[in-house]
Amino acid sequence: MGAAGAARRGGVRRGVVLIRRAEGRDAGRLTRLVRSSRAYEGRYASMVEGYRVGPDYIEAHRVFVAVEEIPGEEGPGERVLGFYSLMVEPAELDLMFVSDQAQGYGIGRRLVEHMRGEARRAGIDRVRVVSHPPAEGFYRSVGARTVGTVPANPPAVMWDRPELVFPVDPVGAGNPVGPVGPVVDSGAGE
């Protein structure tokens, strides 16, 4: 689908996509992204009902957000496309969401690449993911390996979840670490 088709259906336009460190001011938008995710409809709805990504969570963890810059008459704005949270001790991808309108444009893949870079900078050699069952295929497609299953834990989680691991290549193994900062990409998808 082209940029015009994407814009008609509310998808990502061909703008500049940045991945930057989340700030407390992002908390409301990240919370809305989680609660409105179609991946958590039906039987999974209870997982995100009342869920909150607060400024305290953002401050305490490595949370990064993918945004599309939007030019405006009163200055540039941005639209949140997705985000992730990397826990360092123990190394785990705690949260990862891509907005429904941005799915299929490579945003999730870019977030995973960024997460691996952050893990590498932190000296982490593998990152654990306890996946939402429908997301397992995506994680496997971007390099995670299934290592087991985490059993249901009622009433919080009513279903078994796949456990995966992302290997993180060390610096110098074909994955140089550049300066820490925003990643700029001028395309909107693959």
PDB file of C-alpha atoms in Angstrom:
ATOM      1  CA  MET A   1       0.000   0.000   0.000  1.00  0.00           C
ATOM      2  CA  GLY A   2       1.360   3.415  -0.916  1.00  0.00           C
ATOM      3  CA  ALA A   3       1.596   6.461   1.286  1.00  0.00           C
ATOM      4  CA  ALA A   4      -1.710   7.828  -0.023  1.00  0.00           C
ATOM      5  CA  GLY A   5      -3.485   4.551   0.763  1.00  0.00           C
ATOM      6  CA  ALA A   6      -1.895   4.452   4.202  1.00  0.00           C
ATOM      7  CA  ALA A   7      -3.030   8.002   4.911  1.00  0.00           C
ATOM      8  CA  ARG A   8      -6.602   7.187   3.815  1.00  0.00           C
ATOM      9  CA  ARG A   9      -6.832   4.294   6.243  1.00  0.00           C
ATOM     10  CA  GLY A  10      -5.128   6.240   9.047  1.00  0.00           C
ATOM     11  CA  GLY A  11      -1.746   4.541   8.594  1.00  0.00           C
ATOM     12  CA  VAL A  12       1.745   5.939   8.736  1.00  0.00           C
ATOM     13  CA  ARG A  13       2.593   8.598   6.185  1.00  0.00           C
ATOM     14  CA  ARG A  14       6.043   8.774   4.654  1.00  0.00           C
ATOM     15  CA  GLY A  15       7.432  11.153   7.266  1.00  0.00           C
ATOM     16  CA  VAL A  16      10.520  11.115   9.417  1.00  0.00           C
ATOM     17  CA  VAL A  17      10.430   8.430  12.092  1.00  0.00           C
ATOM     18  CA  LEU A  18      12.507   9.003  15.225  1.00  0.00           C
ATOM     19  CA  ILE A  19      13.196   6.642  18.093  1.00  0.00           C
ATOM     20  CA  ARG A  20      13.912   8.637  21.225  1.00  0.00           C
ATOM     21  CA  ARG A  21      14.005   8.152  24.959  1.00  0.00           C
ATOM     22  CA  ALA A  22      10.502   8.445  26.397  1.00  0.00           C
ATOM     23  CA  GLU A  23       9.788  11.264  28.823  1.00  0.00           C
ATOM     24  CA  GLY A  24       7.212  11.669  31.560  1.00  0.00           C
ATOM     25  CA  ARG A  25       5.078  13.781  29.191  1.00  0.00           C
ATOM     26  CA  ASP A  26       4.668  10.659  26.991  1.00  0.00           C
ATOM     27  CA  ALA A  27       2.939   8.642  29.728  1.00  0.00           C
ATOM     28  CA  GLY A  28      -0.648   9.376  28.682  1.00  0.00           C
ATOM     29  CA  ARG A  29      -0.030   8.599  25.021  1.00  0.00           C
ATOM     30  CA  LEU A  30       1.769   5.342  25.829  1.00  0.00           C
ATOM     31  CA  THR A  31      -1.024   4.305  28.186  1.00  0.00           C
ATOM     32  CA  ARG A  32      -3.628   5.000  25.474  1.00  0.00           C
ATOM     33  CA  LEU A  33      -1.605   2.982  22.950  1.00  0.00           C
ATOM     34  CA  VAL A  34      -1.557  -0.026  25.310  1.00  0.00           C
ATOM     35  CA  ARG A  35      -5.232   0.168  26.249  1.00  0.00           C
ATOM     36  CA  SER A  36      -6.441   0.629  22.662  1.00  0.00           C
ATOM     37  CA  SER A  37      -4.365  -2.164  21.105  1.00  0.00           C
ATOM     38  CA  ARG A  38      -6.479  -4.534  19.010  1.00  0.00           C
ATOM     39  CA  ALA A  39      -4.031  -7.283  19.988  1.00  0.00           C
ATOM     40  CA  TYR A  40      -5.667  -7.196  23.420  1.00  0.00           C
ATOM     41  CA  GLU A  41      -9.300  -7.489  22.415  1.00  0.00           C
ATOM     42  CA  GLY A  42     -11.589 -10.353  23.351  1.00  0.00           C
ATOM     43  CA  ARG A  43     -10.144 -12.864  25.788  1.00  0.00           C
ATOM     44  CA  TYR A  44      -6.981 -10.762  26.245  1.00  0.00           C
ATOM     45  CA  ALA A  45      -8.789  -7.518  27.134  1.00  0.00           C
ATOM     46  CA  SER A  46      -8.401  -8.030  30.882  1.00  0.00           C
ATOM     47  CA  MET A  47      -4.604  -7.739  30.569  1.00  0.00           C
ATOM     48  CA  VAL A  48      -4.697  -4.067  29.571  1.00  0.00           C
ATOM     49  CA  GLU A  49      -7.878  -2.939  31.296  1.00  0.00           C
ATOM     50  CA  GLY A  50      -6.761  -0.239  33.684  1.00  0.00           C
ATOM     51  CA  TYR A  51      -3.100  -0.634  32.624  1.00  0.00           C
ATOM     52  CA  ARG A  52      -1.002   2.480  33.091  1.00  0.00           C
ATOM     53  CA  VAL A  53       2.427   3.484  31.793  1.00  0.00           C
ATOM     54  CA  GLY A  54       3.168   6.252  34.256  1.00  0.00           C
ATOM     55  CA  PRO A  55       5.914   8.863  34.424  1.00  0.00           C
ATOM     56  CA  ASP A  56       7.402   6.885  37.330  1.00  0.00           C
ATOM     57  CA  TYR A  57       7.707   3.770  35.131  1.00  0.00           C
ATOM     58  CA  ILE A  58       9.271   5.811  32.323  1.00  0.00           C
ATOM     59  CA  GLU A  59      11.759   7.352  34.746  1.00  0.00           C
ATOM     60  CA  ALA A  60      12.729   4.003  36.292  1.00  0.00           C
ATOM     61  CA  HIS A  61      13.238   2.037  33.048  1.00  0.00           C
ATOM     62  CA  ARG A  62      14.750   2.303  29.588  1.00  0.00           C
ATOM     63  CA  VAL A  63      11.629   3.256  27.666  1.00  0.00           C
ATOM     64  CA  PHE A  64      11.971   4.344  24.040  1.00  0.00           C
ATOM     65  CA  VAL A  65       9.260   5.675  21.761  1.00  0.00           C
ATOM     66  CA  ALA A  66       9.011   5.706  17.957  1.00  0.00           C
ATOM     67  CA  VAL A  67       7.419   8.903  16.741  1.00  0.00           C
ATOM     68  CA  GLU A  68       6.580  10.385  13.370  1.00  0.00           C
ATOM     69  CA  GLU A  69       7.360  14.066  13.065  1.00  0.00           C
ATOM     70  CA  ILE A  70       4.368  16.070  11.867  1.00  0.00           C
ATOM     71  CA  PRO A  71       4.934  19.588  10.554  1.00  0.00           C
ATOM     72  CA  GLY A  72       2.439  22.165  11.724  1.00  0.00           C
ATOM     73  CA  GLU A  73       1.710  25.847  11.444  1.00  0.00           C
ATOM     74  CA  GLU A  74       2.398  26.317  15.142  1.00  0.00           C
ATOM     75  CA  GLY A  75       5.563  24.248  15.126  1.00  0.00           C
ATOM     76  CA  PRO A  76       6.305  20.591  14.619  1.00  0.00           C
ATOM     77  CA  GLY A  77       4.397  17.919  16.458  1.00  0.00           C
ATOM     78  CA  GLU A  78       4.702  14.189  16.609  1.00  0.00           C
ATOM     79  CA  ARG A  79       2.569  11.086  16.503  1.00  0.00           C
ATOM     80  CA  VAL A  80       3.428   8.065  18.646  1.00  0.00           C
ATOM     81  CA  LEU A  81       3.864   4.952  16.492  1.00  0.00           C
ATOM     82  CA  GLY A  82       5.094   2.513  19.138  1.00  0.00           C
ATOM     83  CA  PHE A  83       7.360   1.999  22.129  1.00  0.00           C
ATOM     84  CA  TYR A  84       9.322  -0.551  24.112  1.00  0.00           C
ATOM     85  CA  SER A  85      10.725  -0.918  27.601  1.00  0.00           C
ATOM     86  CA  LEU A  86      13.988  -2.719  28.271  1.00  0.00           C
ATOM     87  CA  MET A  87      14.648  -3.963  31.789  1.00  0.00           C
ATOM     88  CA  VAL A  88      18.354  -4.404  32.524  1.00  0.00           C
ATOM     89  CA  GLU A  89      18.348  -6.506  35.715  1.00  0.00           C
ATOM     90  CA  PRO A  90      17.331  -9.101  34.741  1.00  0.00           C
ATOM     91  CA  ALA A  91      17.504  -8.398  31.004  1.00  0.00           C
ATOM     92  CA  GLU A  92      13.949  -8.474  29.661  1.00  0.00           C
ATOM     93  CA  LEU A  93      11.819  -6.756  27.051  1.00  0.00           C
ATOM     94  CA  ASP A  94       9.061  -5.751  29.436  1.00  0.00           C
ATOM     95  CA  LEU A  95       6.709  -3.943  27.058  1.00  0.00           C
ATOM     96  CA  MET A  96       6.513  -3.487  23.309  1.00  0.00           C
ATOM     97  CA  PHE A  97       3.567  -2.011  21.446  1.00  0.00           C
ATOM     98  CA  VAL A  98       3.068  -0.660  17.929  1.00  0.00           C
ATOM     99  CA  SER A  99      -0.062   1.353  17.241  1.00  0.00           C
ATOM    100  CA  ASP A 100      -2.667  -0.458  15.196  1.00  0.00           C
ATOM    101  CA  GLN A 101      -2.372   2.188  12.440  1.00  0.00           C
ATOM    102  CA  ALA A 102       1.434   1.778  12.224  1.00  0.00           C
ATOM    103  CA  GLN A 103       1.542  -2.017  11.976  1.00  0.00           C
ATOM    104  CA  GLY A 104       2.978  -3.437   8.781  1.00  0.00           C
ATOM    105  CA  TYR A 105       5.350  -0.513   8.199  1.00  0.00           C
ATOM    106  CA  GLY A 106       8.474  -1.887   9.898  1.00  0.00           C
ATOM    107  CA  ILE A 107       8.087   0.084  13.145  1.00  0.00           C
ATOM    108  CA  GLY A 108       8.213  -3.044  15.333  1.00  0.00           C
ATOM    109  CA  ARG A 109      11.322  -4.273  13.519  1.00  0.00           C
ATOM    110  CA  ARG A 110      13.010  -0.893  14.059  1.00  0.00           C
ATOM    111  CA  LEU A 111      12.093  -0.920  17.739  1.00  0.00           C
ATOM    112  CA  VAL A 112      13.598  -4.407  18.134  1.00  0.00           C
ATOM    113  CA  GLU A 113      16.805  -3.319  16.377  1.00  0.00           C
ATOM    114  CA  HIS A 114      16.993  -0.296  18.666  1.00  0.00           C
ATOM    115  CA  MET A 115      16.348  -2.475  21.727  1.00  0.00           C
ATOM    116  CA  ARG A 116      19.216  -4.779  20.733  1.00  0.00           C
ATOM    117  CA  GLY A 117      21.510  -1.769  20.409  1.00  0.00           C
ATOM    118  CA  GLU A 118      20.501  -0.553  23.866  1.00  0.00           C
ATOM    119  CA  ALA A 119      21.073  -4.024  25.304  1.00  0.00           C
ATOM    120  CA  ARG A 120      24.496  -4.177  23.635  1.00  0.00           C
ATOM    121  CA  ARG A 121      25.446  -0.774  25.115  1.00  0.00           C
ATOM    122  CA  ALA A 122      24.398  -2.078  28.542  1.00  0.00           C
ATOM    123  CA  GLY A 123      26.621  -5.167  28.134  1.00  0.00           C
ATOM    124  CA  ILE A 124      23.669  -7.566  27.843  1.00  0.00           C
ATOM    125  CA  ASP A 125      24.151 -10.659  25.662  1.00  0.00           C
ATOM    126  CA  ARG A 126      20.531 -11.869  25.588  1.00  0.00           C
ATOM    127  CA  VAL A 127      17.125 -10.375  26.307  1.00  0.00           C
ATOM    128  CA  ARG A 128      14.197 -12.444  27.567  1.00  0.00           C
ATOM    129  CA  VAL A 129      10.644 -11.859  26.320  1.00  0.00           C
ATOM    130  CA  VAL A 130       7.500 -13.345  27.835  1.00  0.00           C
ATOM    131  CA  SER A 131       5.252 -12.802  24.857  1.00  0.00           C
ATOM    132  CA  HIS A 132       1.603 -12.090  24.360  1.00  0.00           C
ATOM    133  CA  PRO A 133       0.650 -15.321  22.513  1.00  0.00           C
ATOM    134  CA  PRO A 134      -0.390 -13.611  19.243  1.00  0.00           C
ATOM    135  CA  ALA A 135       2.959 -11.732  19.132  1.00  0.00           C
ATOM    136  CA  GLU A 136       5.180 -14.831  19.190  1.00  0.00           C
ATOM    137  CA  GLY A 137       5.357 -15.041  15.384  1.00  0.00           C
ATOM    138  CA  PHE A 138       6.506 -11.435  15.148  1.00  0.00           C
ATOM    139  CA  TYR A 139       9.249 -11.926  17.741  1.00  0.00           C
ATOM    140  CA  ARG A 140      10.470 -15.041  15.965  1.00  0.00           C
ATOM    141  CA  SER A 141      10.493 -13.179  12.630  1.00  0.00           C
ATOM    142  CA  VAL A 142      12.884 -10.587  14.073  1.00  0.00           C
ATOM    143  CA  GLY A 143      15.335 -13.085  15.566  1.00  0.00           C
ATOM    144  CA  ALA A 144      13.998 -14.277  18.909  1.00  0.00           C
ATOM    145  CA  ARG A 145      14.154 -17.983  19.716  1.00  0.00           C
ATOM    146  CA  THR A 146      11.424 -19.765  21.664  1.00  0.00           C
ATOM    147  CA  VAL A 147      12.928 -21.293  24.812  1.00  0.00           C
ATOM    148  CA  GLY A 148       9.856 -22.354  26.781  1.00  0.00           C
ATOM    149  CA  THR A 149       6.433 -21.510  28.088  1.00  0.00           C
ATOM    150  CA  VAL A 150       5.466 -19.469  31.134  1.00  0.00           C
ATOM    151  CA  PRO A 151       2.374 -21.062  32.713  1.00  0.00           C
ATOM    152  CA  ALA A 152      -0.800 -19.110  33.359  1.00  0.00           C
ATOM    153  CA  ASN A 153      -0.905 -17.210  36.634  1.00  0.00           C
ATOM    154  CA  PRO A 154      -4.594 -16.592  37.434  1.00  0.00           C
ATOM    155  CA  PRO A 155      -6.199 -14.210  38.033  1.00  0.00           C
ATOM    156  CA  ALA A 156      -3.598 -11.836  36.512  1.00  0.00           C
ATOM    157  CA  VAL A 157      -2.828 -13.953  33.437  1.00  0.00           C
ATOM    158  CA  MET A 158      -5.277 -16.651  32.409  1.00  0.00           C
ATOM    159  CA  TRP A 159      -3.233 -18.309  29.630  1.00  0.00           C
ATOM    160  CA  ASP A 160       0.205 -19.781  29.054  1.00  0.00           C
ATOM    161  CA  ARG A 161       2.671 -17.445  27.333  1.00  0.00           C
ATOM    162  CA  PRO A 162       5.627 -18.233  25.086  1.00  0.00           C
ATOM    163  CA  GLU A 163       9.059 -17.396  26.492  1.00  0.00           C
ATOM    164  CA  LEU A 164      11.622 -16.252  23.949  1.00  0.00           C
ATOM    165  CA  VAL A 165      15.177 -14.949  23.948  1.00  0.00           C
ATOM    166  CA  PHE A 166      16.789 -12.370  21.688  1.00  0.00           C
ATOM    167  CA  PRO A 167      20.514 -13.007  21.293  1.00  0.00           C
ATOM    168  CA  VAL A 168      22.502  -9.761  21.358  1.00  0.00           C
ATOM    169  CA  ASP A 169      25.757  -9.835  19.435  1.00  0.00           C
ATOM    170  CA  PRO A 170      28.653  -8.133  21.192  1.00  0.00           C
ATOM    171  CA  VAL A 171      30.182  -4.919  19.890  1.00  0.00           C
ATOM    172  CA  GLY A 172      32.515  -5.693  17.024  1.00  0.00           C
ATOM    173  CA  ALA A 173      30.597  -8.783  15.861  1.00  0.00           C
ATOM    174  CA  GLY A 174      29.160  -7.015  12.842  1.00  0.00           C
ATOM    175  CA  ASN A 175      27.057  -4.742  15.048  1.00  0.00           C
ATOM    176  CA  PRO A 176      28.913  -1.544  15.798  1.00  0.00           C
ATOM    177  CA  VAL A 177      27.382   0.635  18.440  1.00  0.00           C
ATOM    178  CA  GLY A 178      26.932   4.207  17.346  1.00  0.00           C
ATOM    179  CA  PRO A 179      26.348   7.215  19.543  1.00  0.00           C
ATOM    180  CA  VAL A 180      23.431   7.094  21.910  1.00  0.00           C
ATOM    181  CA  GLY A 181      20.628   9.275  20.647  1.00  0.00           C
ATOM    182  CA  PRO A 182      17.643   9.299  18.356  1.00  0.00           C
ATOM    183  CA  VAL A 183      17.564   7.043  15.340  1.00  0.00           C
ATOM    184  CA  VAL A 184      16.314   8.913  12.308  1.00  0.00           C
ATOM    185  CA  ASP A 185      14.733   7.062   9.424  1.00  0.00           C
ATOM    186  CA  SER A 186      13.220   8.896   6.497  1.00  0.00           C
ATOM    187  CA  GLY A 187      11.008   6.030   5.346  1.00  0.00           C
ATOM    188  CA  ALA A 188       7.835   4.690   6.831  1.00  0.00           C
ATOM    189  CA  GLY A 189       8.117   1.017   6.113  1.00  0.00           C
ATOM    190  CA  GLU A 190       9.652  -1.956   4.512  1.00  0.00           C
TER     191      GLU A 190
END
